[in-house]
XYZ file of C-alpha atoms in Angstrom:
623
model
C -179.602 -109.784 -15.371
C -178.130 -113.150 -15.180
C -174.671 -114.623 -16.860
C -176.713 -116.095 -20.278
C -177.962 -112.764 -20.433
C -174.896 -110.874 -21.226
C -173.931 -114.201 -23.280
C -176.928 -113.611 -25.420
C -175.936 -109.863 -25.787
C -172.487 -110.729 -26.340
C -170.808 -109.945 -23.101
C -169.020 -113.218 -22.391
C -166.229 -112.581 -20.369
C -162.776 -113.475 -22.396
C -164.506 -111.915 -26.117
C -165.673 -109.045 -24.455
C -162.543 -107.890 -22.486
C -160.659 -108.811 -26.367
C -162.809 -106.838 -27.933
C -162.848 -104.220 -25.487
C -159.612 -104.016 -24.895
C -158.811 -103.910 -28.905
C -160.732 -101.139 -29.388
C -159.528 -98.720 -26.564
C -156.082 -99.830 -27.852
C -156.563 -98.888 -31.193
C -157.695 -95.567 -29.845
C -154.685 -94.960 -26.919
C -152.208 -95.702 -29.793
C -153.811 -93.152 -32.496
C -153.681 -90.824 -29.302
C -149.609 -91.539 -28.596
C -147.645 -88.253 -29.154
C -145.968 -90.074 -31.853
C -149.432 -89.996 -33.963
C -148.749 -86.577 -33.784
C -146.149 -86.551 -35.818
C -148.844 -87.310 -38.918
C -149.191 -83.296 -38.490
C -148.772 -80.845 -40.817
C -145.540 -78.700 -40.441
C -145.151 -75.046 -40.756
C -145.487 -73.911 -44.182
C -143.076 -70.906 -43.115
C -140.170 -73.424 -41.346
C -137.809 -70.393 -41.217
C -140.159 -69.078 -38.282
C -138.862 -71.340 -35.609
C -135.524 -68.944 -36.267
C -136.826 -65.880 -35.577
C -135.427 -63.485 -32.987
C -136.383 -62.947 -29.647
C -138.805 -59.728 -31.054
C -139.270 -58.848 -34.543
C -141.047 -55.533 -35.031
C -140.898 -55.376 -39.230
C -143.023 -58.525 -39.697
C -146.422 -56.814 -40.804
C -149.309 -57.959 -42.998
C -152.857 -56.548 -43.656
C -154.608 -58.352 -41.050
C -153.723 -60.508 -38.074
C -156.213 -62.791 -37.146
C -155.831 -64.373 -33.959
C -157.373 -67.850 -33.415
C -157.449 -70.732 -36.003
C -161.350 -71.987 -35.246
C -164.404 -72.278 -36.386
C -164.914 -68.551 -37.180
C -161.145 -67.228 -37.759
C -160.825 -69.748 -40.462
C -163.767 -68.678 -41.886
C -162.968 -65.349 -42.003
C -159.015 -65.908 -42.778
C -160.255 -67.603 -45.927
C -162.384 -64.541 -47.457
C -159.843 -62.127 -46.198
C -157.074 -63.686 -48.384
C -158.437 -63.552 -51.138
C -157.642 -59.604 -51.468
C -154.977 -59.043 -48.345
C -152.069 -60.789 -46.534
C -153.556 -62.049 -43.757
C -151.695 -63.813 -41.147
C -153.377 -66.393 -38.273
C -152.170 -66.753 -34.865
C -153.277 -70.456 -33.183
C -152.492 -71.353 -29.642
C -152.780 -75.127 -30.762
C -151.428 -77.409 -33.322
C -153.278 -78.550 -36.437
C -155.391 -81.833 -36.205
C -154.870 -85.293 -36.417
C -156.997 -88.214 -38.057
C -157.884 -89.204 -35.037
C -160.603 -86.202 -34.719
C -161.897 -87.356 -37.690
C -163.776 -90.408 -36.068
C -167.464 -89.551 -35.213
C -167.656 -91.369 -31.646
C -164.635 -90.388 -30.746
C -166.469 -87.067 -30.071
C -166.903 -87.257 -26.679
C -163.490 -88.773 -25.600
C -161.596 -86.343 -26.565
C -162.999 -83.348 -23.904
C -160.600 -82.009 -21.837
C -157.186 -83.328 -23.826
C -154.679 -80.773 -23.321
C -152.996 -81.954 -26.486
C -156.447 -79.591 -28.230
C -158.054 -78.305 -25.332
C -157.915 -74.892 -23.422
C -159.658 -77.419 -20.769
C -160.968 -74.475 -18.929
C -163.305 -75.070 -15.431
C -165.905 -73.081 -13.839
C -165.215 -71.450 -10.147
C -167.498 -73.976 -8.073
C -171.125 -73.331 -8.359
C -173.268 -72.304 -5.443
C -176.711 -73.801 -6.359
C -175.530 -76.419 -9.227
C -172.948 -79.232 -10.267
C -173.041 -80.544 -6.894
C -172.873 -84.207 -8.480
C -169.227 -82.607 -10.181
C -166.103 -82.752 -8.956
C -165.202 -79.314 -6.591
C -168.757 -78.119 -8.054
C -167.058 -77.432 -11.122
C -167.754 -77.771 -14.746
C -165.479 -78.432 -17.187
C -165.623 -76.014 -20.252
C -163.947 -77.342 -23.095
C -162.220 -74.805 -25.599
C -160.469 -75.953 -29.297
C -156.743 -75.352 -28.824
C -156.024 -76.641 -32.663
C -156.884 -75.384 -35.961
C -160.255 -75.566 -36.502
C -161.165 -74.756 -33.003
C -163.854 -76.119 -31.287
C -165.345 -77.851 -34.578
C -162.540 -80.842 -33.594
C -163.619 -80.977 -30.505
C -167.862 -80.985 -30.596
C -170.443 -83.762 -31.385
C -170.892 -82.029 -34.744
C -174.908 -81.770 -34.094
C -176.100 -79.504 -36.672
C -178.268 -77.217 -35.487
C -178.734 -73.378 -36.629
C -181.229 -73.164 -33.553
C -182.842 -69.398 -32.815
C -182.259 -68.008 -35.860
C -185.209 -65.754 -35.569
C -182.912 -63.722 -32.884
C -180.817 -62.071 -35.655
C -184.167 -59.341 -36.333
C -183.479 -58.647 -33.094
C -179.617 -57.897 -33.159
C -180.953 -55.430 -36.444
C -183.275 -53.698 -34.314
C -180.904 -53.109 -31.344
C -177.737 -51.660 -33.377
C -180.254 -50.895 -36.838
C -177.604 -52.078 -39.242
C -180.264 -54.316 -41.434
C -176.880 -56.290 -42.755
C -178.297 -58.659 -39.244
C -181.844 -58.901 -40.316
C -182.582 -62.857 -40.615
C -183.486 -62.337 -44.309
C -179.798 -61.267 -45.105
C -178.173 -63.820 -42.713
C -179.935 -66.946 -44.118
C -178.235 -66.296 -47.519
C -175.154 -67.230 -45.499
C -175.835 -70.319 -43.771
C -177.700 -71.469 -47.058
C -174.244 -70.584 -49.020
C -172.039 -72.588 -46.128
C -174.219 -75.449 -45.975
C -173.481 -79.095 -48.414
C -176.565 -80.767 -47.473
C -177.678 -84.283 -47.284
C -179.236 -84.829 -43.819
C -183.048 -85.912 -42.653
C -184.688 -82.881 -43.708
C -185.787 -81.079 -47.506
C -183.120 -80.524 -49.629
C -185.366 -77.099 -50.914
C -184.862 -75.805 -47.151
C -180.950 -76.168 -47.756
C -177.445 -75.240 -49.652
C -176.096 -77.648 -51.483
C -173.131 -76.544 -52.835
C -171.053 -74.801 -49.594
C -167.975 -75.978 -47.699
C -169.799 -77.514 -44.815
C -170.751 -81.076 -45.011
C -174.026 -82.024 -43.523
C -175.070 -86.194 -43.338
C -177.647 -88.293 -41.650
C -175.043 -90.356 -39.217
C -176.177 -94.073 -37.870
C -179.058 -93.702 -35.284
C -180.412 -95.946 -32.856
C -183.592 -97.783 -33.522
C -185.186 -95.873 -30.633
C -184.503 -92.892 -32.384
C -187.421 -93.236 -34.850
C -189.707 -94.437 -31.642
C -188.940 -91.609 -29.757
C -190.159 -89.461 -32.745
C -193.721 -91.150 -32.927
C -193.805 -90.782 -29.001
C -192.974 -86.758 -29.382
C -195.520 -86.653 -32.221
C -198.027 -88.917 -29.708
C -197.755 -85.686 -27.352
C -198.770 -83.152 -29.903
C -195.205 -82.249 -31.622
C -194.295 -82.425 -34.957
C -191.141 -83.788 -36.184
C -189.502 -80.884 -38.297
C -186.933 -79.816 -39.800
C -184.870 -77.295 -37.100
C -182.490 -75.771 -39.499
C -185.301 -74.600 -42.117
C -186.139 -70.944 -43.180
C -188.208 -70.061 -40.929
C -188.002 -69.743 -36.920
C -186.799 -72.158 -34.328
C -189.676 -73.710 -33.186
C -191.227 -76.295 -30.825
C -190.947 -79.861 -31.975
C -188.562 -82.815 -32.679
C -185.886 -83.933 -35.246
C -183.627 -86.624 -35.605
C -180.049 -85.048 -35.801
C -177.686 -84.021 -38.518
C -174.337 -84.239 -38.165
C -170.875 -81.697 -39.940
C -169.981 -85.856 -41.776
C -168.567 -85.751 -45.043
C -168.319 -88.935 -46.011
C -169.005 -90.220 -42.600
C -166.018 -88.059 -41.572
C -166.272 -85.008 -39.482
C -166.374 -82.320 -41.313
C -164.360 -79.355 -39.513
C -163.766 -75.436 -40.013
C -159.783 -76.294 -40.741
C -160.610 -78.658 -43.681
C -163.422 -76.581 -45.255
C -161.770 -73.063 -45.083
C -158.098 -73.071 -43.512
C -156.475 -75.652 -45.298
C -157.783 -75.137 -49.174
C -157.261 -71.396 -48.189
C -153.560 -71.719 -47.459
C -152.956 -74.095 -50.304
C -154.810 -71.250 -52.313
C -153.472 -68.026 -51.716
C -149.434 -67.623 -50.830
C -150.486 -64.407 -49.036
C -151.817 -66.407 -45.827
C -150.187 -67.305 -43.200
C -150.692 -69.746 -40.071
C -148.679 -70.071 -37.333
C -149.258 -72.899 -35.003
C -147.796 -72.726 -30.985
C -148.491 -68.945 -31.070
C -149.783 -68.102 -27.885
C -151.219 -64.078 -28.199
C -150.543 -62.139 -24.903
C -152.362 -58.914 -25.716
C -153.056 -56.108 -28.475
C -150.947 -53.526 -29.198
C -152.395 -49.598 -29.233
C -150.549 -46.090 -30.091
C -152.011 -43.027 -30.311
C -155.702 -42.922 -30.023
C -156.573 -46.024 -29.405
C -155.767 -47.524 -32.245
C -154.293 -50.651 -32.409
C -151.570 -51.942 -34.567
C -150.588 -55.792 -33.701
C -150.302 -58.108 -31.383
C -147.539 -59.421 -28.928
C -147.236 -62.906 -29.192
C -145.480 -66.319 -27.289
C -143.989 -69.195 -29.675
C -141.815 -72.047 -28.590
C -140.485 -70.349 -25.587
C -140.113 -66.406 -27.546
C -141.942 -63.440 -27.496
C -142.457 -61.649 -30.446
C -144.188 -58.903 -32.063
C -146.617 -58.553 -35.000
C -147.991 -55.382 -36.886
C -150.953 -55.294 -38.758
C -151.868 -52.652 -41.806
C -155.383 -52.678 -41.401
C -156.610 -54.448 -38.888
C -156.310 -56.595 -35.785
C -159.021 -59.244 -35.315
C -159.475 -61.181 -31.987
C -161.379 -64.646 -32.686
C -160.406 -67.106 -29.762
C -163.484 -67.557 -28.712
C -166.002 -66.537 -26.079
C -163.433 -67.275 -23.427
C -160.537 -66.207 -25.386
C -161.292 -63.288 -27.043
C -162.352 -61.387 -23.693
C -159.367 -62.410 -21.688
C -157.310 -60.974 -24.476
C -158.845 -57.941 -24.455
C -158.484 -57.271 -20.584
C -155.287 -58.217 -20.674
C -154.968 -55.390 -23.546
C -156.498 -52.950 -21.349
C -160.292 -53.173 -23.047
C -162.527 -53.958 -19.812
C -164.378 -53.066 -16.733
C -161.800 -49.877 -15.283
C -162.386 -50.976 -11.816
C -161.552 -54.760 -11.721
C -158.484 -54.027 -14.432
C -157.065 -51.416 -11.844
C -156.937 -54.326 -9.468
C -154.945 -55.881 -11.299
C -152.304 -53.049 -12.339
C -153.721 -52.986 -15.778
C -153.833 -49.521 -17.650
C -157.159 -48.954 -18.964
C -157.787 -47.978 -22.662
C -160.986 -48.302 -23.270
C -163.873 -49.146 -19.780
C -166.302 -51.319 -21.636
C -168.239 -54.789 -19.800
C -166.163 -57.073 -21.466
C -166.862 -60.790 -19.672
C -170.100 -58.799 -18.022
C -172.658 -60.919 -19.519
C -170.987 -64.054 -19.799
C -173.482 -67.239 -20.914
C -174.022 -70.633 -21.773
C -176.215 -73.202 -23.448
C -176.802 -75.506 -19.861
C -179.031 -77.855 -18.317
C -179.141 -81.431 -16.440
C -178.037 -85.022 -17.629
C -181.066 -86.758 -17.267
C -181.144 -90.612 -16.816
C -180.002 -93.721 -17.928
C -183.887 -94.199 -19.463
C -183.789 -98.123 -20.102
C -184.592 -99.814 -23.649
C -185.718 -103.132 -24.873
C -182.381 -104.826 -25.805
C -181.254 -104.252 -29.411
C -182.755 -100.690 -29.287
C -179.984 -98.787 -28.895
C -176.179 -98.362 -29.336
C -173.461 -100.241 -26.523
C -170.036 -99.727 -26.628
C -169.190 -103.200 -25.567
C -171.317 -104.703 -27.785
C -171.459 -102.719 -30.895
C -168.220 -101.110 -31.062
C -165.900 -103.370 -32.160
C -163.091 -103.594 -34.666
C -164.391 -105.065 -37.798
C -167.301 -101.485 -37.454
C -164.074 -99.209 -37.151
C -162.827 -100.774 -40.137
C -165.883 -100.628 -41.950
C -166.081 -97.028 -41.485
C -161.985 -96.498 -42.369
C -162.971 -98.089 -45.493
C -166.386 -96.889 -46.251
C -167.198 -93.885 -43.962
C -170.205 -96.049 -43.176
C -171.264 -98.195 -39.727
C -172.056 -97.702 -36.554
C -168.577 -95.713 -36.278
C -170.553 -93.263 -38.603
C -172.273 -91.567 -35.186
C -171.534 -89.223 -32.224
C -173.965 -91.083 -30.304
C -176.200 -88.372 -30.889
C -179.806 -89.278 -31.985
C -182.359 -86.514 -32.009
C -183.036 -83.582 -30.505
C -186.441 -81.486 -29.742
C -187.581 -78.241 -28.123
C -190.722 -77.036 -26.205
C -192.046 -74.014 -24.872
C -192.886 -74.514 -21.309
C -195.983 -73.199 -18.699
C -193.025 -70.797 -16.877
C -192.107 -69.148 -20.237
C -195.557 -68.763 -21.242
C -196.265 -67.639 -17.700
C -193.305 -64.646 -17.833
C -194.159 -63.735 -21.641
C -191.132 -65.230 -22.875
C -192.885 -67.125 -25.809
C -190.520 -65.615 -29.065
C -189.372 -69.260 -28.894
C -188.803 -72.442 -27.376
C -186.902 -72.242 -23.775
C -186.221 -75.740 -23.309
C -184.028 -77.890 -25.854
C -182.670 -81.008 -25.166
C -180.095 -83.341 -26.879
C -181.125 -87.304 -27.703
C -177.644 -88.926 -26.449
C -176.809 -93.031 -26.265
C -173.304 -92.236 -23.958
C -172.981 -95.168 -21.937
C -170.552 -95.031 -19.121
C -168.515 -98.302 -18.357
C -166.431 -98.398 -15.637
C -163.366 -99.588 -17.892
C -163.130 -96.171 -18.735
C -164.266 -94.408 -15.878
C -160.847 -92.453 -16.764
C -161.692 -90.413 -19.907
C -165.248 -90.224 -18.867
C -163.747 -88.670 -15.500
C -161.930 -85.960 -17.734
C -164.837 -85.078 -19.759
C -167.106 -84.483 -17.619
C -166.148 -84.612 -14.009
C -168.873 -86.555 -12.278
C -168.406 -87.912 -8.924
C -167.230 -91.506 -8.508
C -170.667 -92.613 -7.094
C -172.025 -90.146 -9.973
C -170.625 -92.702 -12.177
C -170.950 -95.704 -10.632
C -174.744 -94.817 -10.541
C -174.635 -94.422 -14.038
C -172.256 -97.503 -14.918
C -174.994 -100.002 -13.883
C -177.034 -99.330 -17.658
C -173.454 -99.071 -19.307
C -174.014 -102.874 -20.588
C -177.595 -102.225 -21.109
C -179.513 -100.390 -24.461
C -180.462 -97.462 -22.979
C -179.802 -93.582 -23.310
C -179.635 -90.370 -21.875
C -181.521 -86.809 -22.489
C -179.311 -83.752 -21.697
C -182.116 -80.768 -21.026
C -180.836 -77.802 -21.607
C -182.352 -74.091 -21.255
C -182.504 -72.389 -24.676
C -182.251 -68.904 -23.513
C -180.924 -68.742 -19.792
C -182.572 -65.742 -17.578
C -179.585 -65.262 -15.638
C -175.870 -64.689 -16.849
C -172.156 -65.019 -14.794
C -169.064 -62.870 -15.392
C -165.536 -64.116 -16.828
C -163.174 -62.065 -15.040
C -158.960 -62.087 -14.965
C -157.500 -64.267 -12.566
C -154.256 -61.865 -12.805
C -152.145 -59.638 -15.428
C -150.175 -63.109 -15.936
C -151.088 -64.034 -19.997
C -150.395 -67.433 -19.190
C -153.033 -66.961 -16.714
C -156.417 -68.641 -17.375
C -159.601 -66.572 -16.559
C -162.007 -66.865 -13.489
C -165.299 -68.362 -15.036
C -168.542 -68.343 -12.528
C -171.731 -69.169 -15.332
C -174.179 -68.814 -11.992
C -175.731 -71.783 -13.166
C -179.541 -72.065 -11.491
C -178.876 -68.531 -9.245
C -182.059 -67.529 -11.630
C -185.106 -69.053 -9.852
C -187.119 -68.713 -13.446
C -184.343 -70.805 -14.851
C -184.468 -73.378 -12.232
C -188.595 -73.844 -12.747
C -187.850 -74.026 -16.379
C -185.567 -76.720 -16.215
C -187.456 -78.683 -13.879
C -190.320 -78.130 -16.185
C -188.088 -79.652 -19.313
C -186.812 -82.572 -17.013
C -190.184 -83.794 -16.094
C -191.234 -83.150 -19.663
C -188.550 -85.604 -20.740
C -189.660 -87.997 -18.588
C -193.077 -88.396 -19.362
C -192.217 -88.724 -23.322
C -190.354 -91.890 -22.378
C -192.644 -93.317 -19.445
C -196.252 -91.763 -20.709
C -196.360 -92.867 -24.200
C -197.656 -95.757 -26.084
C -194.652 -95.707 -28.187
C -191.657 -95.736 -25.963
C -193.795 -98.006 -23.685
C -193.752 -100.653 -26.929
C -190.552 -100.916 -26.625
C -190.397 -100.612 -22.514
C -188.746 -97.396 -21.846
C -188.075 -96.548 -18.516
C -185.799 -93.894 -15.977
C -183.562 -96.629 -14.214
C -184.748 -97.353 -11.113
C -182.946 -95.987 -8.498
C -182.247 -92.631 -6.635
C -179.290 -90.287 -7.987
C -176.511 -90.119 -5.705
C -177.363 -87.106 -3.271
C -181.164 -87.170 -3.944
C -182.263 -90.406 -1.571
C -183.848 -88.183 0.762
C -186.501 -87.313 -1.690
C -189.456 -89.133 -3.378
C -188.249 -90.972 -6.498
C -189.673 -88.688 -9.788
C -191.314 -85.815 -6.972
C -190.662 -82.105 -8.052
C -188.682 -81.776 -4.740
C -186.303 -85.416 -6.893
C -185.840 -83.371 -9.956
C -185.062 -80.172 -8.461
C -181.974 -82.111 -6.801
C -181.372 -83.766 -10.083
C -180.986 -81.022 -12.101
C -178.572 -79.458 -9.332
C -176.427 -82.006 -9.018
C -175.848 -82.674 -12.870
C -175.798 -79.532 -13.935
C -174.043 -80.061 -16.928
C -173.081 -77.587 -20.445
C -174.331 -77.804 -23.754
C -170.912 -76.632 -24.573
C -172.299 -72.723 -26.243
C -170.597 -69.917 -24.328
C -171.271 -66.690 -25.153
C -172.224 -62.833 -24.214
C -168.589 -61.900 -23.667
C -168.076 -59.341 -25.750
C -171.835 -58.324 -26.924
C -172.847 -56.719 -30.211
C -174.486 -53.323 -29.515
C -175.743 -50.222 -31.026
C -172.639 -47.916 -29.138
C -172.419 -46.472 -26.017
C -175.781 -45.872 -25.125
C -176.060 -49.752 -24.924
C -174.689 -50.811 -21.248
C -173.943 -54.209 -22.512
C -172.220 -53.276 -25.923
C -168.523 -54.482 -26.363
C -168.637 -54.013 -30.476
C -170.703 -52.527 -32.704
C -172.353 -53.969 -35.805
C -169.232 -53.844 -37.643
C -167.790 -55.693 -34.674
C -165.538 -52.923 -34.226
C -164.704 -52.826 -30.343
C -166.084 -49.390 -29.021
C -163.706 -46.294 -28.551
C -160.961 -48.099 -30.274
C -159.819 -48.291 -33.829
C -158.391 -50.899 -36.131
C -159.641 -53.907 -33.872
C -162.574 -55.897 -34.326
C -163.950 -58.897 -32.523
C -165.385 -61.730 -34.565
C -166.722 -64.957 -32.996
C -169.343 -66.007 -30.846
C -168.492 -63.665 -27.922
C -170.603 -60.815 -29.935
C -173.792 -62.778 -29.707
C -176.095 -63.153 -26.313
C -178.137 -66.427 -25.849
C -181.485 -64.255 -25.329
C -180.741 -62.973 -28.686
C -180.055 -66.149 -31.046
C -178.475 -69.521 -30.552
C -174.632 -69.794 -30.457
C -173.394 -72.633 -32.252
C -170.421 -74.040 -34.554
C -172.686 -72.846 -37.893
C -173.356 -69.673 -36.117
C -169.287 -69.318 -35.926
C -168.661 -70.056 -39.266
C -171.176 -67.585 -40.309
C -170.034 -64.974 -38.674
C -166.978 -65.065 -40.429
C -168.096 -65.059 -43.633
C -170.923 -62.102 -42.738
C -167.835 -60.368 -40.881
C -165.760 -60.566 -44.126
C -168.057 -58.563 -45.941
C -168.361 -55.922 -43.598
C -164.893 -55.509 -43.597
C -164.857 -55.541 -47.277
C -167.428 -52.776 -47.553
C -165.572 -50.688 -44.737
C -162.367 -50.951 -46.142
C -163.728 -50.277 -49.934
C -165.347 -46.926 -48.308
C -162.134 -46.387 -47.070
């Protein structure tokens, strides 16, 4: 590519590096501390006062974690008890509101737990240390400030099986729909019939690529058919372009749809930002009756009348538990913790993974670059109008197939490969942020810098159900501590075939069809960093591949599994997400859910707290 070239495309040197540099400027100053001050305070001020322990502050419920699911479930609660949420984090800023700003903001300690894997044995080699970096939501609202907002309700049909397992029919798919149907404001690509329209939760059609609708022709050239993946029915093979949580071309978050109204609703709820929970409280029986807590530098103590409900998350909630004693007796002995209850908590632990497959190479004009279509009068556009390129995570479509190895092993109840449509490009400029979200190598990125001026876009293949599972285990007693992670990513040779089987698959609907060939799609040229021994596109090419960008889809999960009781090995809760042998103390989030079970997503989350809600209801009215 010669000098006119990136003239042509609007690359010439002095307006580029203005525009450029205007943009990321914009961004670093909405990111200053100072911005932070556009927070909202404490509704209770009077708390930053409070003694070093204070053992008579009590209300019905504590709920500890502000995301996706605790503010769905604080919001239900309060309408009939005092409920009171404990959030690690701050609340958000406007900042999060932007739609490509998605990505940049991984790994920001201002919001993020910015938790990393132990370094993997056969995967992430192409990461820094071997190590993946696991983003958590340390802000109200969780992890829904933090993702790409995709909306996807994904393996829905899973939820007959939870019913089975623990035969509480309240988790038959018939009587979950009615929940995601009542959540869900839609206006996205799909039937409007399929969909709520009246719920909390925003759903748009963002800005996509023109590729986008190619690479739905080319998926429907192979035999797929381009479907809606959030209908009634279950998750099946085939493509889609994406939805996005926009309202208004604005992100649409669990804080704004449930938290916020809720506290501005009901004086009986209350949120306290900066509260770091150390562990849960039991007397006599195992019952538990609040929480011990860290706040600006204090410990203090909270009691609950009812009930105590962990929901920090699938990395959270687990480490809070162990911490409280709730775990596997052996490793908490080693760690002088007295055990209440020996249940696998962090046993199972999962996640949504695959490889980052690419840059595939477009006909210019086909797809979205940062230096050339990101620029300020698009940002302003969208400030104004919520509409423009700005109105996009850079996510374009998704799709899901069933491959020869699943059909091989009998696992056919649904598609094992999914993978995520993505137009990231990587310049150098900001090798920085790119660095802290998601760890690649320097010659990782450099490899992948050289389409960063170029229309082009990435596929990030991900197995749907993983064979194999890691453990999440303590680190130490030390709250302040953060958990060992090890996901085992690829130790499961039937996941590794799997994933090979998706990458090659992804590769052939961009270089072996008519339509992505119209418009001269391509994989770059060129071997991946630690893969020049091998053939370029050979089995033996891919297999390295997907072990050196081993990357996550961002779902963890199988922490703290749903079960029938006892007799279940892997059970943590029950189907009233009660936690097993104890009383008073419930788990609600996406810990209780297993990837070969259903999909674990933001929706999911919110979900569950409204489903949760009801079971409490109903316990509590038996009561």
């Amino acid at each position: 590519m010669n000098a006119a070239t990136f003239t042509r495309g609007g690359f010439g040197t002095a307006q580029s590096a203005l525009r450029y540099g205007s943009i990321i400027y914009t961004i670093v100053s909405l990111m200053s501390p100072g911005f932070h001050f556009f927070t909202e305070m404490d509704r209770n001020m009077d708390l930053m006062n409070m003694p070093s322990q204070n053992n008579d502050d009590t209300f019905d419920f504590i709920i500890v974690g502000g995301g996706s699911a605790g503010s769905s479930l604080a919001s239900r609660l309060s309408e009939r008890f005092s409920v009171l949420v404990l959030e690690a984090g701050a609340a958000p800023s406007p900042i999060h509101s932007v739609p490509t700003y998605a990505f940049a903001q991984y790994n920001d300690p201002a919001i993020d737990w910015g938790y990393r894997t132990v370094p993997q044995r056969q995967a992430c080699f192409g990461l820094i240390n071997n190590t993946s970096i696991w983003p958590g939501g340390k802000v109200l609202g969780g992890s829904s400030l933090l993702n790409a907002m995709m909306y996807v309700r994904g393996n829905v049909q899973g939820f007959d099986e939870i019913a089975d397992k623990t035969g509480d029919s309240r988790w038959k798919l018939t009587n979950i729909l009615k929940y995601y149907l009542a959540l869900e404001n839609y206006n996205g690509w799909f039937d409007k019939g399929m969909h709520g329209s009246a719920g909390p939760l925003h759903v748009e059609r963002p800005i996509v690529s023109k590729f986008t609708d190619t690479i739905m022709r080319a998926g429907q050239e192979m035999g797929y058919a381009v479907r809606d993946p959030n209908g009634y029915g279950p998750y099946t093979e085939g493509f889609a372009k994406m939805d996005l949580y926009l309202n208004n071309g604005r992100r649409s978050d669990a804080y704004h749809e449930f938290l916020q109204p809720a506290m501005q609703k009901y004086t009986n709820l209350v949120v306290r930002k900066f509260s770091h929970v150390t562990r849960v409280l039991f007397r006599n029986n195992n019952e538990a009756y609040g929480v011990e807590y860290l706040r600006h530098g204090r410990r203090y103590i909270v009691k609950a009348n009812f009930e105590t409900i962990l929901s920090a998350g699938a990395l959270r909630s687990p480490h809070i538990l162990m911490l409280s004693g709730i775990g596997p007796k052996e490793h908490l002995q080693e760690h002088g913790i007295r055990t209440i209850m020996n249940l696998p908590v962090g046993q199972y632990l999962q996640d949504k993974y695959g490889a980052y497959v690419g840059p595939f190479l477009l006909k210019e004009g086909q797809s979205m670059v940062i230096e050339r279509d990101l620029t300020i009068p698009t940002l302003l556009q969208w400030f104004s109008t919520g509409k423009g390129l700005i109105r996009s995570s850079l996510s374009e479509g998704t799709w899901a197939i069933l491959t020869d190895s699943a059909k091989r092993s009998g696992r056919t109840r649904k598609p094992d490969i999914h993978s995520y449509i993505l137009t990231t490009t990587m310049p150098e400029e900001i090798s920085q942020i790119i660095t802290r979200a998601f760890n690649f190598k320097p010659e990782i990125l450099r490899f992948y810098s050289k389409a960063a001026k170029l229309d082009s876009f990435f596929q990030l293949v991900t197995l749907n159900s993983p064979v194999g599972h890691g453990r999440l285990t303590l680190r130490d007693s030390n709250p302040l501590s953060y958990p060992v992670i090890d996901p085992k990513y690829l130790e499961n040779e039937e996941d590794a075939r799997s994933l090979l089987e998706g990458v090659k698959f992804a590769v052939e609907l961009v270089e072996n069809t008519t339509a992505m060939q119209d418009i001269n799609g391509r994989l770059m040229p060129g071997h991946l960093p630690g893969c020049e021994s091998y053939e370029f596109k050979s089995d033996q090419y891919y297999e390295c591949l997907i072990r050196h960008v081993t990357f996550t889809a961002y779902k963890f999960s199988g922490t703290v599994p749903i079960g029938k009781g006892f007799s279940d090995k892997d059970a943590v809760v029950d189907s009233h997400l009660r936690v097993l042998g104890t009383r008073r103390l419930r788990v609600v989030d996406g810990s209780v859910l297993q990837q070969r079970h259903t999909s674990i997503n933001d929706v999911t989350c919110r979900m569950l707290g409204q489903l949760a809600a009801d079971i409490i209801f109903d316990d509590w009215r038996r009561n």
